[in-house]
Coordinates of C-alpha atoms in Angstrom, one line a residue:
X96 CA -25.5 -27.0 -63.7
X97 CA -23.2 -29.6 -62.0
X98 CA -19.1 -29.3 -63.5
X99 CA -18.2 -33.2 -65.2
X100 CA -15.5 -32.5 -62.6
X101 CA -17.8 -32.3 -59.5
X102 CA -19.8 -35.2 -61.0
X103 CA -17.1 -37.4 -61.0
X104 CA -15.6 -36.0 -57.6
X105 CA -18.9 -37.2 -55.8
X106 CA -18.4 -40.7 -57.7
X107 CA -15.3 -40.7 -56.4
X108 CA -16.6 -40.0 -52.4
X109 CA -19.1 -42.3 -52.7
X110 CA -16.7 -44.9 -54.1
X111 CA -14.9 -45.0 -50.5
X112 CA -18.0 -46.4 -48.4
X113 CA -18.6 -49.1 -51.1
X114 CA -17.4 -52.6 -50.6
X115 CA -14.4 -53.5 -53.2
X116 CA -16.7 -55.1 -55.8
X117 CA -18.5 -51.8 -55.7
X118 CA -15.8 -49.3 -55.9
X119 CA -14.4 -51.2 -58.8
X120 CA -17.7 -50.2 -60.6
X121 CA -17.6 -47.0 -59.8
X122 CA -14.2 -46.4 -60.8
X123 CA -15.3 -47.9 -64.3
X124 CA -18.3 -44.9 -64.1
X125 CA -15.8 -42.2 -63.4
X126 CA -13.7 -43.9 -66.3
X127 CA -16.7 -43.3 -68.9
X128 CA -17.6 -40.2 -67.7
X129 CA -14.6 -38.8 -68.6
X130 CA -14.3 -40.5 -72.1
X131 CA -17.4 -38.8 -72.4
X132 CA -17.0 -35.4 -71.4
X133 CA -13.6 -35.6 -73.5
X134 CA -15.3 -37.0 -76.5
X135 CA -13.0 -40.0 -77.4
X136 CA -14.2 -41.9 -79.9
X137 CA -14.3 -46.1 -79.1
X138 CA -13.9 -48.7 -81.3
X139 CA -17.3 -50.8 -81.7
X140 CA -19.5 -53.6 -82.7
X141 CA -21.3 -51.9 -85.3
X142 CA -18.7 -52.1 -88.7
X143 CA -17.3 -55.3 -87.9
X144 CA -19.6 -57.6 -89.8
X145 CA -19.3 -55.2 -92.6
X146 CA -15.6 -55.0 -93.1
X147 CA -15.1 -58.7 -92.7
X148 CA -15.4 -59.2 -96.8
X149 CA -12.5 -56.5 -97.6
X150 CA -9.6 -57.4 -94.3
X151 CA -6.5 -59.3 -95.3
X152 CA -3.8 -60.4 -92.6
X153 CA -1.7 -58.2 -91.8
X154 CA -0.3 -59.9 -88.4
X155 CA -0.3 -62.5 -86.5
X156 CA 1.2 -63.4 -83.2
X157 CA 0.7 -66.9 -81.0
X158 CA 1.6 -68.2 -77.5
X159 CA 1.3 -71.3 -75.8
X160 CA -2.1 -71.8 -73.4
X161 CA -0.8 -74.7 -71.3
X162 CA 1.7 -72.6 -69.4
X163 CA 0.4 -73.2 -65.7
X164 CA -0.8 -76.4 -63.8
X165 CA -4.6 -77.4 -64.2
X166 CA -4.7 -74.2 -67.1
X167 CA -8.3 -75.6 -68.3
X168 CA -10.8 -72.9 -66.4
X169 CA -7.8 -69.9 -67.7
X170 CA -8.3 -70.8 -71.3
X171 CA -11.8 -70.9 -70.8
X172 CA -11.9 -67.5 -69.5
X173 CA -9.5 -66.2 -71.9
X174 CA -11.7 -68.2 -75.0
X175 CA -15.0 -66.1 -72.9
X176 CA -13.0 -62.5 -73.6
X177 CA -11.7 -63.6 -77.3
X178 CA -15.0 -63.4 -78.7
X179 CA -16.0 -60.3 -77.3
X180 CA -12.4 -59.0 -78.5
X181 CA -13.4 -60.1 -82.1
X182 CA -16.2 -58.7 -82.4
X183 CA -14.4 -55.4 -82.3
X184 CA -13.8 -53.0 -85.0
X185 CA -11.0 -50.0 -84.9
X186 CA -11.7 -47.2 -87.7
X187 CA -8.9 -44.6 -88.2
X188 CA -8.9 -42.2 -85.3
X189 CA -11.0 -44.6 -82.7
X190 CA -9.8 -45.8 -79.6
X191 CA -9.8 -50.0 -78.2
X192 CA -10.5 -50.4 -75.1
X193 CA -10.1 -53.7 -73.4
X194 CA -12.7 -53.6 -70.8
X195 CA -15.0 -51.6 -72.9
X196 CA -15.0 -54.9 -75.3
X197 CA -14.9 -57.6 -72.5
X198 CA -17.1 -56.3 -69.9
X199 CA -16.3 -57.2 -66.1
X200 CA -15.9 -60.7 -65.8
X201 CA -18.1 -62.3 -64.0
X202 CA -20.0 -65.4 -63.4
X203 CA -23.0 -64.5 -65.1
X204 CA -21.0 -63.8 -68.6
X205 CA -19.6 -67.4 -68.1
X206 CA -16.3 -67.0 -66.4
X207 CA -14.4 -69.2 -64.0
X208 CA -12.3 -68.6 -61.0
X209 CA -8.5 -69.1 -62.2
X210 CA -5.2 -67.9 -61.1
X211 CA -4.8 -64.2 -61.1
X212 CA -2.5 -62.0 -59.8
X213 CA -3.7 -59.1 -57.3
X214 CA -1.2 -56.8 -55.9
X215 CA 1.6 -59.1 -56.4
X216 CA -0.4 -62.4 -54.6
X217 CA -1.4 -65.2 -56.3
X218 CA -5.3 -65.5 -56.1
X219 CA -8.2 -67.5 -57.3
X220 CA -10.7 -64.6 -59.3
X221 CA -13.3 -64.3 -61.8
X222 CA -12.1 -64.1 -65.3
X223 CA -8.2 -65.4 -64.0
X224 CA -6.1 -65.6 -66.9
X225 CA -7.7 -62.9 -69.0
X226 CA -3.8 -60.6 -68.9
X227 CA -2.4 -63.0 -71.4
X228 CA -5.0 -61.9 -73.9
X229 CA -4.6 -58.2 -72.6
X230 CA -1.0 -58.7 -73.4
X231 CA -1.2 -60.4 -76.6
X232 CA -3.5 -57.6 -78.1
X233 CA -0.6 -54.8 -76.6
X234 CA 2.1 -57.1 -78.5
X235 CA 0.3 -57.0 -81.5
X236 CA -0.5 -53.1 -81.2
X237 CA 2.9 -52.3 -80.7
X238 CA 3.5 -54.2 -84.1
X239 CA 1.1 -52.3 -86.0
X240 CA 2.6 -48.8 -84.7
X241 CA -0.9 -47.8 -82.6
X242 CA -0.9 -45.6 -80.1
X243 CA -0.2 -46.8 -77.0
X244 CA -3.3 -45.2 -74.9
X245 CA -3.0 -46.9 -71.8
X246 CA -1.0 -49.9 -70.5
X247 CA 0.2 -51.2 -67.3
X248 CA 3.0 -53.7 -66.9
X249 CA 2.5 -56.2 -63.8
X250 CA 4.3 -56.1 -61.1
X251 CA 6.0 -59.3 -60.8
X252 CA 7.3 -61.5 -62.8
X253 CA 6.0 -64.7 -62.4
X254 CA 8.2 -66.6 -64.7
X255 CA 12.1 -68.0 -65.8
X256 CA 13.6 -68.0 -69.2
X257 CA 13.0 -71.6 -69.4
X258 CA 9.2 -70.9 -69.3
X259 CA 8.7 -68.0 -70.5
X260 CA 5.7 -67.8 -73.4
X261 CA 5.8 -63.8 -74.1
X262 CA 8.8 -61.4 -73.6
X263 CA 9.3 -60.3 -70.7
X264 CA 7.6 -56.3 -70.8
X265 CA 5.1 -57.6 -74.3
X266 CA 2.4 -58.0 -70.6
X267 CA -0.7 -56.0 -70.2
X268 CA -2.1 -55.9 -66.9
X269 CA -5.4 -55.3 -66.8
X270 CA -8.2 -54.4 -63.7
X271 CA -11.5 -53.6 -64.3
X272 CA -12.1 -50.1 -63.0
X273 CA -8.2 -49.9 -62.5
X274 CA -6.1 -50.7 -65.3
X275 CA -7.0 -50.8 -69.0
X276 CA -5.6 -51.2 -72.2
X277 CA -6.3 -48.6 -74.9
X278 CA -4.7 -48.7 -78.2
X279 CA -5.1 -46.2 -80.7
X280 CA -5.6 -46.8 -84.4
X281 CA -3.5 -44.3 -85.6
X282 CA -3.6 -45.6 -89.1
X283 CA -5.2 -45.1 -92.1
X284 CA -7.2 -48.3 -92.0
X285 CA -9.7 -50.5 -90.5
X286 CA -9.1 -53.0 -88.8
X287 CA -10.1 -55.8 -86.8
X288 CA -8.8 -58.7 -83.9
X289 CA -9.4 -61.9 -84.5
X290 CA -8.6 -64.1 -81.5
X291 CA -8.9 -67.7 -81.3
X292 CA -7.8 -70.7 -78.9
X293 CA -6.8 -73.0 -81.4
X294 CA -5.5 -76.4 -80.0
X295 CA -2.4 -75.3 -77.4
X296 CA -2.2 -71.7 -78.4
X297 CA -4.0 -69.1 -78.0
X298 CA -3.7 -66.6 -81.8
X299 CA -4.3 -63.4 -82.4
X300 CA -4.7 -62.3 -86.2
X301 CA -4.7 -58.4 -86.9
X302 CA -6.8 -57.9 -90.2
X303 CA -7.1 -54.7 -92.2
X304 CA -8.5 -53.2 -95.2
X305 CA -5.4 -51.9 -96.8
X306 CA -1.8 -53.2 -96.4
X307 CA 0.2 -51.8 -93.0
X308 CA 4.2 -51.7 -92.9
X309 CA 5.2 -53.4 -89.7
X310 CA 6.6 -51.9 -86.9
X311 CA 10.1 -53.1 -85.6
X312 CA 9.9 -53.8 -81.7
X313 CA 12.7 -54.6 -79.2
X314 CA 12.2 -55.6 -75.8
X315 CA 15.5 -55.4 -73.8
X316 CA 16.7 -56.1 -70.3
X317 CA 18.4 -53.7 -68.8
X318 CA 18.6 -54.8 -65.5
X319 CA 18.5 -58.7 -64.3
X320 CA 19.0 -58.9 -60.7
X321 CA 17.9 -61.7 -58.8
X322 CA 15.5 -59.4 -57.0
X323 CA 14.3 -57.3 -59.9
X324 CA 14.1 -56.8 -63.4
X325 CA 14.2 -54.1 -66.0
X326 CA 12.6 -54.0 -69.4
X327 CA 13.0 -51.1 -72.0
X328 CA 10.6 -51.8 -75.0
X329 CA 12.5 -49.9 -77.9
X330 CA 10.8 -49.0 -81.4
X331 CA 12.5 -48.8 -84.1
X332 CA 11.7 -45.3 -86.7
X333 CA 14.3 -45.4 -89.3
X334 CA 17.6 -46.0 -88.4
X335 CA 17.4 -45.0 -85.0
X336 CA 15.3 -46.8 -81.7
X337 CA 13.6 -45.1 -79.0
X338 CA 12.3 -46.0 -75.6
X339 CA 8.7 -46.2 -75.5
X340 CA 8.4 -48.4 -72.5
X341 CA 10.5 -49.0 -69.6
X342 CA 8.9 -51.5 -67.0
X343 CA 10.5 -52.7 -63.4
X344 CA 9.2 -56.3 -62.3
X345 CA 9.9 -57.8 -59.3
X346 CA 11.5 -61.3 -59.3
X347 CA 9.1 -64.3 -57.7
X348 CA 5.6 -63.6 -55.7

């Protein structure tokens, strides 16, 4: 009987031959085959519906859509991965997973070519815009107290104070096959995302079945240079903060 770990080794050998497209996917298949084989439990569709009747607010966070030129086909791909995201229920103990709720974007589950960033270029990809969802939902998790699973902060910062919709280190990058986002519901209730594009801004409501205390968060620079930047995000646990995060972006692309 094959080892999970010689499985996923001959993935991985037969990922190097394959076109980018392809390796992506089978990075995604080595992903799952570990959640598997280390029996994590993922948050689903299936309770969703159910709970609706019983969730009361317990956060809610917004941003503003229109923050790059011609932003019409990134909101449409980031309105494409909000319903899939809503549809998404977290029980105590279960793990959300970004891509495991969106799918790959591509032009078959309606998304557009928009700007995206890909190892620190500006590019035109499928599903372009989708990281300011991805960072909204990690914003919102680090408000609730989840566990942060897995996060990855971009590499450059794109923007100035003056234009800046999130806090510099509240970003999520996100890379299907690559980079995910896991948050884990380390509470004691269920609860559920609900993300909308209403008007200019793009919301996302955290709803639950019992009432959650929220978490204090601090994003602080530590280092502004005019080549690079430094983020510690600090949580706060009684009286005391500690470092959970601590991100280095490059200035400009």
């Amino acid at each position: 009987m094959i080892a999970p770990s010689d499985f996923i080794s001959a993935l991985r050998k037969v990922g190097h031959v394959l076109p980018a497209e392809g390796r992506a996917y089978v990075r995604h298949a080595q992903r799952r085959l570990r959640d598997e084989f280390a029996g994590t439990k993922f948050a689903s569709r299936a309770a969703a519906t159910r709970w609706r009747e019983g969730l009361t607010l317990q956060h809610a966070l917004a941003q503003p859509l229109y923050t790059t030129p011609n932003p019409e086909r990134k909101i449409h791909n980031i309105a494409v991965a909000a319903r899939a995201v809503t549809s998404i229920s977290i029980a105590p103990g279960e793990t959300f997973s970004f891509w495991r709720a969106v799918g790959r974007a591509t032009a078959r589950r309606g998304y557009l070519r928009s700007r995206n960033l890909v190892g620190g270029e500006l590019r035109q990809e499928l599903g372009g815009g989708i990281c300011q969802l991805s960072g909204l939902l990690y914003h919102v998790g680090l408000t609730l107290g989840l566990g942060i699973v897995e996060r990855h902060a971009h590499s450059v910062d794109l923007y100035q104070d003056d234009n800046r919709f999130t806090p510099l280190g509240a970003d999520a990058a996100v890379v299907f096959g690559y980079k995910d986002l896991r948050l884990l519901n380390t509470t004691e209730a269920n609860l559920v995302f609900d993300v909308r594009c209403e008007g200019h801004a793009l919301i996302a409501r955290a709803l639950a079945d019992r009432a959650l205390l929220p978490t204090h968060i601090e994003f602080v620079r530590t280092r502004d240079g005019s080549a690079t930047r430094v983020v510690e995000t600090r949580q706060r646990s009684g009286e005391a903060w500690r470092v959970i995060a601590c991100d280095e972006y490059r200035v400009g692309v």
